[in-house]
PDB file of C-alpha atoms in Angstrom:
ATOM      1  CA  ASP A   1      -1.884 -18.693 -54.234  1.00  0.00           C
ATOM      2  CA  ALA A   2       0.743 -16.555 -55.630  1.00  0.00           C
ATOM      3  CA  SER A   3      -1.556 -15.534 -58.520  1.00  0.00           C
ATOM      4  CA  SER A   4      -4.062 -13.742 -56.338  1.00  0.00           C
ATOM      5  CA  LEU A   5      -4.383  -9.963 -56.942  1.00  0.00           C
ATOM      6  CA  VAL A   6      -3.844  -8.385 -53.586  1.00  0.00           C
ATOM      7  CA  SER A   7      -3.565  -4.666 -52.611  1.00  0.00           C
ATOM      8  CA  SER A   8      -1.790  -2.762 -49.765  1.00  0.00           C
ATOM      9  CA  LEU A   9      -5.497  -1.748 -48.874  1.00  0.00           C
ATOM     10  CA  ASP A  10      -5.932  -5.439 -47.737  1.00  0.00           C
ATOM     11  CA  ILE A  11      -3.372  -5.108 -44.852  1.00  0.00           C
ATOM     12  CA  PRO A  12      -5.636  -3.229 -42.389  1.00  0.00           C
ATOM     13  CA  ALA A  13      -8.510  -5.609 -43.052  1.00  0.00           C
ATOM     14  CA  THR A  14      -6.124  -8.660 -42.508  1.00  0.00           C
ATOM     15  CA  LEU A  15      -4.613  -7.201 -39.304  1.00  0.00           C
ATOM     16  CA  CYS A  16      -8.114  -6.663 -37.905  1.00  0.00           C
ATOM     17  CA  ASP A  17      -9.291 -10.060 -38.886  1.00  0.00           C
ATOM     18  CA  TYR A  18      -6.431 -11.850 -37.167  1.00  0.00           C
ATOM     19  CA  ALA A  19      -6.712  -9.418 -34.120  1.00  0.00           C
ATOM     20  CA  GLY A  20     -10.428 -10.278 -34.010  1.00  0.00           C
ATOM     21  CA  ALA A  21     -11.202  -6.610 -34.239  1.00  0.00           C
ATOM     22  CA  PRO A  22     -13.923  -4.925 -36.322  1.00  0.00           C
ATOM     23  CA  ALA A  23     -12.943  -3.550 -39.650  1.00  0.00           C
ATOM     24  CA  LEU A  24     -11.642  -0.113 -39.607  1.00  0.00           C
ATOM     25  CA  PRO A  25     -13.831   2.842 -40.591  1.00  0.00           C
ATOM     26  CA  ASP A  26     -13.208   4.003 -44.271  1.00  0.00           C
ATOM     27  CA  ALA A  27     -11.352   0.583 -44.948  1.00  0.00           C
ATOM     28  CA  ASP A  28     -14.182  -0.531 -47.264  1.00  0.00           C
ATOM     29  CA  VAL A  29     -12.087  -1.565 -50.177  1.00  0.00           C
ATOM     30  CA  GLY A  30      -9.542  -3.867 -48.582  1.00  0.00           C
ATOM     31  CA  ALA A  31     -10.390  -7.600 -47.867  1.00  0.00           C
ATOM     32  CA  SER A  32      -8.656  -9.781 -45.471  1.00  0.00           C
ATOM     33  CA  LEU A  33      -6.016 -11.895 -46.710  1.00  0.00           C
ATOM     34  CA  ARG A  34      -6.459 -14.522 -44.044  1.00  0.00           C
ATOM     35  CA  PRO A  35      -8.424 -16.935 -46.231  1.00  0.00           C
ATOM     36  CA  LEU A  36      -5.772 -16.814 -48.955  1.00  0.00           C
ATOM     37  CA  LEU A  37      -2.888 -17.215 -46.361  1.00  0.00           C
ATOM     38  CA  GLU A  38      -4.613 -20.215 -44.773  1.00  0.00           C
ATOM     39  CA  GLY A  39      -5.498 -21.643 -48.232  1.00  0.00           C
ATOM     40  CA  LYS A  40      -9.271 -21.644 -47.675  1.00  0.00           C
ATOM     41  CA  ARG A  41     -10.291 -19.165 -50.524  1.00  0.00           C
ATOM     42  CA  SER A  42     -10.689 -20.071 -54.088  1.00  0.00           C
ATOM     43  CA  ASP A  43     -12.852 -17.094 -55.129  1.00  0.00           C
ATOM     44  CA  TRP A  44     -11.019 -13.742 -55.055  1.00  0.00           C
ATOM     45  CA  ARG A  45     -11.025 -10.512 -56.683  1.00  0.00           C
ATOM     46  CA  ASP A  46     -10.258 -10.360 -60.411  1.00  0.00           C
ATOM     47  CA  HIS A  47      -9.090  -6.697 -60.331  1.00  0.00           C
ATOM     48  CA  VAL A  48      -7.076  -4.305 -58.212  1.00  0.00           C
ATOM     49  CA  PHE A  49      -7.055  -0.547 -58.359  1.00  0.00           C
ATOM     50  CA  GLY A  50      -4.866   2.316 -57.220  1.00  0.00           C
ATOM     51  CA  GLU A  51      -5.215   5.972 -57.174  1.00  0.00           C
ATOM     52  CA  THR A  52      -3.087   8.980 -56.459  1.00  0.00           C
ATOM     53  CA  ASP A  53      -3.814  12.725 -56.863  1.00  0.00           C
ATOM     54  CA  HIS A  54      -2.567  12.463 -60.310  1.00  0.00           C
ATOM     55  CA  SER A  55      -3.192   8.931 -61.702  1.00  0.00           C
ATOM     56  CA  ALA A  56      -5.747   6.037 -61.586  1.00  0.00           C
ATOM     57  CA  GLY A  57      -4.971   2.558 -62.278  1.00  0.00           C
ATOM     58  CA  VAL A  58      -6.434  -0.877 -62.760  1.00  0.00           C
ATOM     59  CA  ARG A  59      -5.001  -4.330 -62.975  1.00  0.00           C
ATOM     60  CA  ASN A  60      -6.261  -7.765 -63.785  1.00  0.00           C
ATOM     61  CA  ALA A  61      -4.346 -10.938 -64.176  1.00  0.00           C
ATOM     62  CA  ARG A  62      -2.862 -10.082 -67.438  1.00  0.00           C
ATOM     63  CA  TYR A  63      -3.250  -6.305 -68.115  1.00  0.00           C
ATOM     64  CA  LYS A  64      -2.460  -3.128 -66.139  1.00  0.00           C
ATOM     65  CA  ALA A  65      -3.795   0.459 -67.278  1.00  0.00           C
ATOM     66  CA  ILE A  66      -2.894   3.675 -65.822  1.00  0.00           C
ATOM     67  CA  PHE A  67      -4.821   6.838 -66.653  1.00  0.00           C
ATOM     68  CA  TYR A  68      -3.563  10.465 -66.015  1.00  0.00           C
ATOM     69  CA  PRO A  69      -5.517  13.731 -66.298  1.00  0.00           C
ATOM     70  CA  ASP A  70      -2.835  15.491 -68.488  1.00  0.00           C
ATOM     71  CA  GLN A  71      -0.930  12.755 -70.358  1.00  0.00           C
ATOM     72  CA  PRO A  72      -1.905   9.691 -72.541  1.00  0.00           C
ATOM     73  CA  ALA A  73      -3.041   6.520 -70.832  1.00  0.00           C
ATOM     74  CA  ARG A  74      -0.547   3.610 -70.542  1.00  0.00           C
ATOM     75  CA  MET A  75      -1.709  -0.029 -70.763  1.00  0.00           C
ATOM     76  CA  PHE A  76       0.651  -3.165 -70.679  1.00  0.00           C
ATOM     77  CA  ASP A  77       0.254  -6.765 -71.304  1.00  0.00           C
ATOM     78  CA  ARG A  78       1.911  -8.198 -68.295  1.00  0.00           C
ATOM     79  CA  HIS A  79       2.178 -11.693 -69.800  1.00  0.00           C
ATOM     80  CA  GLU A  80       3.879 -10.695 -73.034  1.00  0.00           C
ATOM     81  CA  ASP A  81       5.663  -7.649 -71.686  1.00  0.00           C
ATOM     82  CA  PRO A  82       6.503  -8.149 -67.713  1.00  0.00           C
ATOM     83  CA  ARG A  83       8.853  -5.245 -67.771  1.00  0.00           C
ATOM     84  CA  GLU A  84       6.062  -2.790 -69.048  1.00  0.00           C
ATOM     85  CA  MET A  85       8.065  -1.535 -71.972  1.00  0.00           C
ATOM     86  CA  ARG A  86       5.310  -1.428 -74.664  1.00  0.00           C
ATOM     87  CA  ASN A  87       2.454   0.714 -74.109  1.00  0.00           C
ATOM     88  CA  ARG A  88      -0.639  -0.820 -75.630  1.00  0.00           C
ATOM     89  CA  ALA A  89      -3.205   1.820 -74.708  1.00  0.00           C
ATOM     90  CA  ALA A  90      -3.613   3.215 -78.293  1.00  0.00           C
ATOM     91  CA  SER A  91      -3.378  -0.166 -80.010  1.00  0.00           C
ATOM     92  CA  PRO A  92      -6.405  -0.970 -82.049  1.00  0.00           C
ATOM     93  CA  GLU A  93      -6.002  -4.752 -81.209  1.00  0.00           C
ATOM     94  CA  HIS A  94      -6.194  -3.937 -77.510  1.00  0.00           C
ATOM     95  CA  ALA A  95      -9.140  -1.548 -77.610  1.00  0.00           C
ATOM     96  CA  GLY A  96     -11.700  -3.911 -76.238  1.00  0.00           C
ATOM     97  CA  THR A  97      -9.298  -4.796 -73.338  1.00  0.00           C
ATOM     98  CA  ARG A  98      -8.703  -1.205 -72.668  1.00  0.00           C
ATOM     99  CA  LYS A  99     -12.511  -0.395 -72.666  1.00  0.00           C
ATOM    100  CA  GLY A 100     -13.143  -3.277 -70.100  1.00  0.00           C
ATOM    101  CA  LEU A 101     -10.424  -1.867 -67.850  1.00  0.00           C
ATOM    102  CA  GLU A 102     -11.995   1.650 -68.212  1.00  0.00           C
ATOM    103  CA  VAL A 103     -15.321   0.340 -67.290  1.00  0.00           C
ATOM    104  CA  ARG A 104     -14.004  -1.391 -64.076  1.00  0.00           C
ATOM    105  CA  LEU A 105     -12.002   1.719 -63.075  1.00  0.00           C
ATOM    106  CA  ARG A 106     -15.198   3.861 -63.433  1.00  0.00           C
ATOM    107  CA  GLU A 107     -17.219   1.481 -61.282  1.00  0.00           C
ATOM    108  CA  TYR A 108     -14.396   1.501 -58.757  1.00  0.00           C
ATOM    109  CA  VAL A 109     -14.182   5.453 -58.810  1.00  0.00           C
ATOM    110  CA  ARG A 110     -17.967   5.651 -58.335  1.00  0.00           C
ATOM    111  CA  ALA A 111     -18.224   3.011 -55.491  1.00  0.00           C
ATOM    112  CA  ARG A 112     -15.245   4.643 -53.565  1.00  0.00           C
ATOM    113  CA  LYS A 113     -16.577   8.295 -53.979  1.00  0.00           C
ATOM    114  CA  ILE A 114     -12.976   9.248 -54.320  1.00  0.00           C
ATOM    115  CA  ALA A 115     -13.730  12.812 -55.602  1.00  0.00           C
ATOM    116  CA  PRO A 116     -15.637  13.885 -52.402  1.00  0.00           C
ATOM    117  CA  HIS A 117     -12.684  12.248 -50.334  1.00  0.00           C
ATOM    118  CA  LEU A 118     -10.193  14.584 -52.031  1.00  0.00           C
ATOM    119  CA  GLY A 119     -12.602  17.477 -51.578  1.00  0.00           C
ATOM    120  CA  LYS A 120     -12.379  16.896 -47.806  1.00  0.00           C
ATOM    121  CA  ALA A 121      -8.558  17.173 -47.916  1.00  0.00           C
ATOM    122  CA  GLU A 122      -8.809  20.246 -50.053  1.00  0.00           C
ATOM    123  CA  ALA A 123     -11.058  21.968 -47.677  1.00  0.00           C
ATOM    124  CA  VAL A 124      -8.565  21.614 -44.789  1.00  0.00           C
ATOM    125  CA  GLY A 125      -5.755  23.545 -46.573  1.00  0.00           C
ATOM    126  CA  ASN A 126      -5.171  27.119 -47.748  1.00  0.00           C
ATOM    127  CA  LYS A 127      -6.804  27.117 -51.189  1.00  0.00           C
ATOM    128  CA  ARG A 128      -3.675  28.962 -52.579  1.00  0.00           C
ATOM    129  CA  ARG A 129      -1.104  26.424 -51.554  1.00  0.00           C
ATOM    130  CA  PRO A 130       0.059  24.420 -54.664  1.00  0.00           C
ATOM    131  CA  GLU A 131      -0.855  20.918 -53.237  1.00  0.00           C
ATOM    132  CA  VAL A 132      -4.289  22.052 -52.356  1.00  0.00           C
ATOM    133  CA  GLN A 133      -4.716  23.427 -55.935  1.00  0.00           C
ATOM    134  CA  ARG A 134      -3.538  19.997 -57.284  1.00  0.00           C
ATOM    135  CA  LEU A 135      -6.055  18.302 -55.107  1.00  0.00           C
ATOM    136  CA  SER A 136      -8.838  20.479 -56.488  1.00  0.00           C
ATOM    137  CA  GLN A 137      -7.750  19.617 -60.022  1.00  0.00           C
ATOM    138  CA  SER A 138      -7.570  15.959 -59.050  1.00  0.00           C
ATOM    139  CA  ARG A 139     -11.039  16.138 -57.471  1.00  0.00           C
ATOM    140  CA  ALA A 140     -12.502  17.519 -60.762  1.00  0.00           C
ATOM    141  CA  TRP A 141     -10.592  14.799 -62.841  1.00  0.00           C
ATOM    142  CA  TYR A 142     -12.121  12.072 -60.507  1.00  0.00           C
ATOM    143  CA  GLU A 143     -15.493  13.627 -60.831  1.00  0.00           C
ATOM    144  CA  SER A 144     -15.133  13.462 -64.731  1.00  0.00           C
ATOM    145  CA  ILE A 145     -14.015   9.823 -64.529  1.00  0.00           C
ATOM    146  CA  ALA A 146     -17.177   8.897 -62.444  1.00  0.00           C
ATOM    147  CA  ALA A 147     -19.339  10.826 -64.997  1.00  0.00           C
ATOM    148  CA  GLY A 148     -18.038   8.695 -67.929  1.00  0.00           C
ATOM    149  CA  GLU A 149     -15.304  11.074 -69.148  1.00  0.00           C
ATOM    150  CA  GLY A 150     -11.767  12.004 -68.156  1.00  0.00           C
ATOM    151  CA  LEU A 151      -9.803   8.854 -69.272  1.00  0.00           C
ATOM    152  CA  SER A 152      -7.577  10.131 -72.068  1.00  0.00           C
ATOM    153  CA  ALA A 153      -6.494   8.144 -75.148  1.00  0.00           C
TER     154      ALA A 153
END
């Protein structure tokens, strides 16, 4: 089904499924696309997520929201604005939608324990290097998201 929300995180699970191999360790978010590819699955996820060291996003069938630690959030209505030209994040008429996406993103961040993962990467490098300092800032930001803060207006 072309309308199913899939993620690049689904690729390892799909490859393991077709190979008959066990799921990869730390690949707990992705799901095998095999049922979708073979037309056998009607119930599928209703949100997908993405994260980098400087942003976190959530998307459902209609809306996409991206949050940053140091700049305003962005939210787009993909049905009315497929090119993502009109930011709806601060729109009063979209406040309920944004709140719902924030809730889903917080649940995802808590379940994935993203902040500790960034902390492991941070511990490997020299703390003075800019990329390690950026990871440290990102870890603090993800921890604030999990705590119910950190998503700017």
